[in-house]
Amino acid sequence: MARLALNDPWVRWLPNGLMVLALVTALAVGAAGPLYRFELVGLGEAFSVMRAGAVAAVAVSVLGLVVLALVLRRPEGRWRCIVALVLAAPAFLGPFSMARTAGQVPPIHDITTDTENPPVFEVLAERRDAGENSATYPGDSVARQQREAYPDIRPLTLEVSPGRAFELSRAVAQATGWRIAAADEGEGRLEAVAVTPWWGFRDDVVIRVRPAAGGSRVDVRSASRVGVSDLGQNAQRIRDFQQRLLRRLRG
């Protein structure tokens, strides 16, 4: 029976077909972000493409393991199955990781170091489209969820003048690749846009510098223009900014 199975034409061609299908699923998942970034499809359609690719990748992986067991003694078929599995794995592991993260963080997308008196978007508020998230801070419900999920997101106090703190903040924002939209040293307010590399999501950032005992207080707010959950990206952006700011201050 094993010999007959190994000699069947479908057994010989299945590894090739699986490799092609795996490549298609990987391309579908990988292309979802750029398709949205370059405005070829809407966000909902892009997520649908990614989900379909991920589901297909799971099916290809399961079938690939079955076929691999059948063609284990055929070197060419064996390696093609392995290639198919290698291509399919990231296609479903990436979306699975995103879904897992979404279940671990609160469904919020506006994070700030000052939930009682958050920095205000002025210039960037006018650049948001009607269908995008509001630039107005959501309020107590979001603040409570943020405090529970990200208790480390707090203001940063620096032992330098407000002018120096503002200068350092602007330098860090520029070095990070953010697009500066407004910089008013007199008001101690800097607004910038952070663009994510793959999907091209535009998240707005406002930095506020105020005098404080012994130096300056730097508050940051990062908010997504689209989506409900930011998967923790805005909180991480604030952490990264604060760490870079401290390194630049000490360097």
CSV table of C-alpha atoms in Angstrom, one decimal:
chain,number,residue,atom,x,y,z
A,1,MET,CA,0.0,0.0,0.0
A,2,ALA,CA,2.8,2.4,0.8
A,3,ARG,CA,4.5,1.8,-2.5
A,4,LEU,CA,1.3,2.4,-4.4
A,5,ALA,CA,0.7,5.6,-2.5
A,6,LEU,CA,4.2,6.8,-3.2
A,7,ASN,CA,3.8,6.1,-6.9
A,8,ASP,CA,0.4,7.8,-7.3
A,9,PRO,CA,0.6,11.0,-9.5
A,10,TRP,CA,-1.4,13.0,-7.0
A,11,VAL,CA,1.3,12.3,-4.3
A,12,ARG,CA,4.0,13.5,-6.7
A,13,TRP,CA,2.1,16.8,-7.6
A,14,LEU,CA,0.7,17.6,-4.2
A,15,PRO,CA,4.0,19.1,-2.8
A,16,ASN,CA,4.2,21.4,-5.8
A,17,GLY,CA,0.6,22.5,-5.3
A,18,LEU,CA,1.1,23.0,-1.6
A,19,MET,CA,4.2,25.2,-2.2
A,20,VAL,CA,2.2,27.4,-4.6
A,21,LEU,CA,-0.7,27.7,-2.2
A,22,ALA,CA,1.6,28.5,0.7
A,23,LEU,CA,3.2,31.2,-1.3
A,24,VAL,CA,-0.2,32.7,-2.2
A,25,THR,CA,-1.2,32.7,1.5
A,26,ALA,CA,2.0,34.4,2.5
A,27,LEU,CA,1.6,37.0,-0.2
A,28,ALA,CA,-2.0,37.7,0.8
A,29,VAL,CA,-1.1,38.2,4.5
A,30,GLY,CA,2.0,40.2,3.6
A,31,ALA,CA,0.2,42.4,1.1
A,32,ALA,CA,-2.7,43.4,3.3
A,33,GLY,CA,-0.8,46.2,5.0
A,34,PRO,CA,0.7,47.8,1.8
A,35,LEU,CA,-2.7,47.5,0.1
A,36,TYR,CA,-4.2,49.7,2.8
A,37,ARG,CA,-1.2,51.9,3.1
A,38,PHE,CA,-1.3,52.9,-0.5
A,39,GLU,CA,-5.1,53.3,-0.3
A,40,LEU,CA,-5.9,50.5,-2.7
A,41,VAL,CA,-8.4,48.9,-0.3
A,42,GLY,CA,-10.1,50.1,2.9
A,43,LEU,CA,-9.1,49.0,6.3
A,44,GLY,CA,-11.9,46.4,6.6
A,45,GLU,CA,-11.0,44.9,3.2
A,46,ALA,CA,-7.4,44.7,4.2
A,47,PHE,CA,-8.2,42.9,7.4
A,48,SER,CA,-10.4,40.5,5.5
A,49,VAL,CA,-7.6,39.7,3.1
A,50,MET,CA,-5.3,39.1,6.1
A,51,ARG,CA,-7.8,36.8,7.8
A,52,ALA,CA,-8.5,34.8,4.7
A,53,GLY,CA,-4.8,34.4,4.1
A,54,ALA,CA,-4.2,33.3,7.7
A,55,VAL,CA,-7.1,30.7,7.6
A,56,ALA,CA,-5.8,29.4,4.3
A,57,ALA,CA,-2.3,29.1,5.8
A,58,VAL,CA,-3.6,27.0,8.6
A,59,ALA,CA,-5.2,24.6,6.1
A,60,VAL,CA,-2.1,24.5,4.0
A,61,SER,CA,0.0,23.7,7.1
A,62,VAL,CA,-2.3,20.8,8.2
A,63,LEU,CA,-2.4,19.4,4.7
A,64,GLY,CA,1.4,19.9,4.4
A,65,LEU,CA,2.0,17.8,7.4
A,66,VAL,CA,-0.2,15.0,6.0
A,67,VAL,CA,1.5,15.1,2.6
A,68,LEU,CA,4.9,15.2,4.2
A,69,ALA,CA,4.2,12.0,6.0
A,70,LEU,CA,3.2,10.4,2.6
A,71,VAL,CA,6.3,11.6,0.7
A,72,LEU,CA,8.8,11.3,3.5
A,73,ARG,CA,10.9,9.0,1.4
A,74,ARG,CA,10.9,11.3,-1.7
A,75,PRO,CA,13.6,13.9,-1.2
A,76,GLU,CA,12.2,16.3,-3.8
A,77,GLY,CA,8.6,16.1,-2.4
A,78,ARG,CA,9.8,16.2,1.2
A,79,TRP,CA,11.7,19.5,0.7
A,80,ARG,CA,8.9,21.1,-1.2
A,81,CYS,CA,6.5,20.3,1.7
A,82,ILE,CA,9.0,21.7,4.2
A,83,VAL,CA,9.2,24.9,2.0
A,84,ALA,CA,5.4,25.1,2.0
A,85,LEU,CA,5.3,24.8,5.8
A,86,VAL,CA,8.0,27.5,6.2
A,87,LEU,CA,6.0,29.8,4.0
A,88,ALA,CA,2.7,29.1,5.6
A,89,ALA,CA,3.8,29.4,9.2
A,90,PRO,CA,4.4,33.2,9.3
A,91,ALA,CA,1.2,33.7,7.4
A,92,PHE,CA,-0.9,32.5,10.3
A,93,LEU,CA,1.5,33.1,13.2
A,94,GLY,CA,1.5,36.9,12.5
A,95,PRO,CA,-2.2,37.4,12.5
A,96,PHE,CA,-2.6,34.9,15.5
A,97,SER,CA,-0.1,37.0,17.4
A,98,MET,CA,-2.1,40.2,16.7
A,99,ALA,CA,-5.3,38.5,17.8
A,100,ARG,CA,-3.6,37.3,20.9
A,101,THR,CA,-2.3,40.7,21.8
A,102,ALA,CA,-5.8,42.2,21.1
A,103,GLY,CA,-7.1,39.9,23.8
A,104,GLN,CA,-4.5,40.9,26.3
A,105,VAL,CA,-4.8,44.7,26.1
A,106,PRO,CA,-7.8,47.0,26.6
A,107,PRO,CA,-9.7,48.2,23.4
A,108,ILE,CA,-8.4,51.7,23.6
A,109,HIS,CA,-6.3,53.8,21.3
A,110,ASP,CA,-5.6,57.1,23.1
A,111,ILE,CA,-2.8,57.0,25.7
A,112,THR,CA,-1.4,59.9,27.7
A,113,THR,CA,1.0,60.4,30.6
A,114,ASP,CA,-1.6,62.8,32.1
A,115,THR,CA,-5.1,61.4,32.1
A,116,GLU,CA,-6.5,64.2,34.3
A,117,ASN,CA,-5.3,67.1,32.1
A,118,PRO,CA,-4.1,65.4,28.8
A,119,PRO,CA,-2.1,67.4,26.2
A,120,VAL,CA,-4.5,68.8,23.5
A,121,PHE,CA,-4.1,68.3,19.8
A,122,GLU,CA,-4.6,71.6,18.0
A,123,VAL,CA,-3.0,71.5,14.6
A,124,LEU,CA,-3.5,67.8,14.1
A,125,ALA,CA,-7.1,67.8,15.3
A,126,GLU,CA,-7.9,69.8,12.1
A,127,ARG,CA,-6.2,67.1,9.9
A,128,ARG,CA,-8.4,64.2,11.0
A,129,ASP,CA,-11.1,63.1,8.5
A,130,ALA,CA,-14.7,62.8,9.5
A,131,GLY,CA,-14.5,59.0,9.6
A,132,GLU,CA,-11.5,58.9,11.8
A,133,ASN,CA,-11.3,58.7,15.6
A,134,SER,CA,-12.0,62.0,17.4
A,135,ALA,CA,-9.0,64.0,18.6
A,136,THR,CA,-10.8,64.9,21.8
A,137,TYR,CA,-9.7,62.8,24.8
A,138,PRO,CA,-12.3,60.1,25.5
A,139,GLY,CA,-12.5,60.6,29.2
A,140,ASP,CA,-12.6,58.7,32.5
A,141,SER,CA,-13.5,55.2,31.1
A,142,VAL,CA,-10.4,55.2,28.9
A,143,ALA,CA,-8.3,56.7,31.6
A,144,ARG,CA,-9.3,54.0,34.0
A,145,GLN,CA,-8.5,51.2,31.5
A,146,GLN,CA,-5.1,52.8,30.8
A,147,ARG,CA,-4.2,53.0,34.4
A,148,GLU,CA,-5.0,49.3,34.9
A,149,ALA,CA,-3.2,48.2,31.8
A,150,TYR,CA,-0.3,50.6,31.6
A,151,PRO,CA,0.5,51.8,35.1
A,152,ASP,CA,4.0,52.8,34.0
A,153,ILE,CA,2.8,55.5,31.7
A,154,ARG,CA,3.6,58.6,33.7
A,155,PRO,CA,5.0,62.1,33.2
A,156,LEU,CA,8.7,62.5,33.0
A,157,THR,CA,10.5,65.1,35.1
A,158,LEU,CA,13.8,66.4,33.9
A,159,GLU,CA,16.3,68.5,35.8
A,160,VAL,CA,16.7,71.0,32.9
A,161,SER,CA,14.9,74.2,31.9
A,162,PRO,CA,11.7,73.9,29.9
A,163,GLY,CA,13.5,75.4,26.9
A,164,ARG,CA,16.1,72.7,27.0
A,165,ALA,CA,13.6,69.9,27.6
A,166,PHE,CA,11.6,71.2,24.6
A,167,GLU,CA,14.7,71.2,22.4
A,168,LEU,CA,15.6,67.6,23.5
A,169,SER,CA,12.0,66.5,22.9
A,170,ARG,CA,12.0,67.9,19.4
A,171,ALA,CA,15.4,66.3,18.6
A,172,VAL,CA,14.1,62.9,19.8
A,173,ALA,CA,10.9,63.2,17.7
A,174,GLN,CA,12.9,64.1,14.6
A,175,ALA,CA,15.4,61.3,15.2
A,176,THR,CA,12.6,58.8,15.6
A,177,GLY,CA,11.2,59.7,12.2
A,178,TRP,CA,8.1,61.5,13.3
A,179,ARG,CA,6.7,64.2,11.0
A,180,ILE,CA,6.6,67.4,12.9
A,181,ALA,CA,3.3,69.2,12.4
A,182,ALA,CA,3.7,72.0,15.0
A,183,ALA,CA,6.5,73.2,17.4
A,184,ASP,CA,5.7,76.1,19.7
A,185,GLU,CA,8.5,76.5,22.3
A,186,GLY,CA,6.7,79.4,23.9
A,187,GLU,CA,3.7,77.2,24.7
A,188,GLY,CA,5.8,74.1,25.2
A,189,ARG,CA,3.8,72.1,22.7
A,190,LEU,CA,5.0,69.9,19.9
A,191,GLU,CA,2.7,67.9,17.6
A,192,ALA,CA,3.9,65.2,15.3
A,193,VAL,CA,2.6,62.3,13.2
A,194,ALA,CA,4.1,58.8,13.6
A,195,VAL,CA,3.6,56.5,10.6
A,196,THR,CA,3.8,52.7,11.2
A,197,PRO,CA,6.1,50.9,8.8
A,198,TRP,CA,4.0,48.2,7.3
A,199,TRP,CA,0.4,49.3,7.5
A,200,GLY,CA,1.1,53.0,7.3
A,201,PHE,CA,-1.2,53.8,10.2
A,202,ARG,CA,-1.0,57.5,11.1
A,203,ASP,CA,-0.9,58.0,14.9
A,204,ASP,CA,-0.8,61.6,16.3
A,205,VAL,CA,1.5,62.6,19.1
A,206,VAL,CA,1.5,65.7,21.2
A,207,ILE,CA,4.3,66.6,23.6
A,208,ARG,CA,3.8,69.2,26.3
A,209,VAL,CA,6.7,70.7,28.3
A,210,ARG,CA,6.0,72.7,31.4
A,211,PRO,CA,8.0,74.1,34.3
A,212,ALA,CA,8.2,71.9,37.3
A,213,ALA,CA,10.0,72.0,40.7
A,214,GLY,CA,13.7,71.5,39.9
A,215,GLY,CA,13.3,71.5,36.2
A,216,SER,CA,10.6,70.5,33.7
A,217,ARG,CA,7.7,68.1,33.3
A,218,VAL,CA,7.3,66.4,29.9
A,219,ASP,CA,3.9,64.9,29.1
A,220,VAL,CA,3.1,62.9,26.0
A,221,ARG,CA,-0.1,61.8,24.4
A,222,SER,CA,-0.2,59.3,21.5
A,223,ALA,CA,-3.5,58.5,19.7
A,224,SER,CA,-4.5,56.4,16.7
A,225,ARG,CA,-6.6,58.0,14.0
A,226,VAL,CA,-8.2,54.7,13.1
A,227,GLY,CA,-9.2,51.5,14.8
A,228,VAL,CA,-10.5,50.6,18.3
A,229,SER,CA,-7.6,48.8,19.9
A,230,ASP,CA,-4.1,50.0,19.2
A,231,LEU,CA,-2.6,46.6,20.4
A,232,GLY,CA,-0.5,48.5,22.9
A,233,GLN,CA,1.4,50.5,20.3
A,234,ASN,CA,0.7,54.0,21.7
A,235,ALA,CA,1.8,53.0,25.2
A,236,GLN,CA,5.0,51.5,23.7
A,237,ARG,CA,5.6,54.6,21.6
A,238,ILE,CA,5.5,56.8,24.8
A,239,ARG,CA,7.8,54.4,26.6
A,240,ASP,CA,10.3,54.5,23.7
A,241,PHE,CA,10.1,58.3,23.5
A,242,GLN,CA,10.8,58.7,27.2
A,243,GLN,CA,13.8,56.2,27.1
A,244,ARG,CA,15.3,58.0,24.1
A,245,LEU,CA,14.8,61.4,25.8
A,246,LEU,CA,16.6,60.2,28.9
A,247,ARG,CA,19.4,58.8,26.9
A,248,ARG,CA,19.8,62.0,24.9
A,249,LEU,CA,19.8,64.0,28.2
A,250,ARG,CA,22.5,61.8,29.7
A,251,GLY,CA,24.5,61.5,26.5
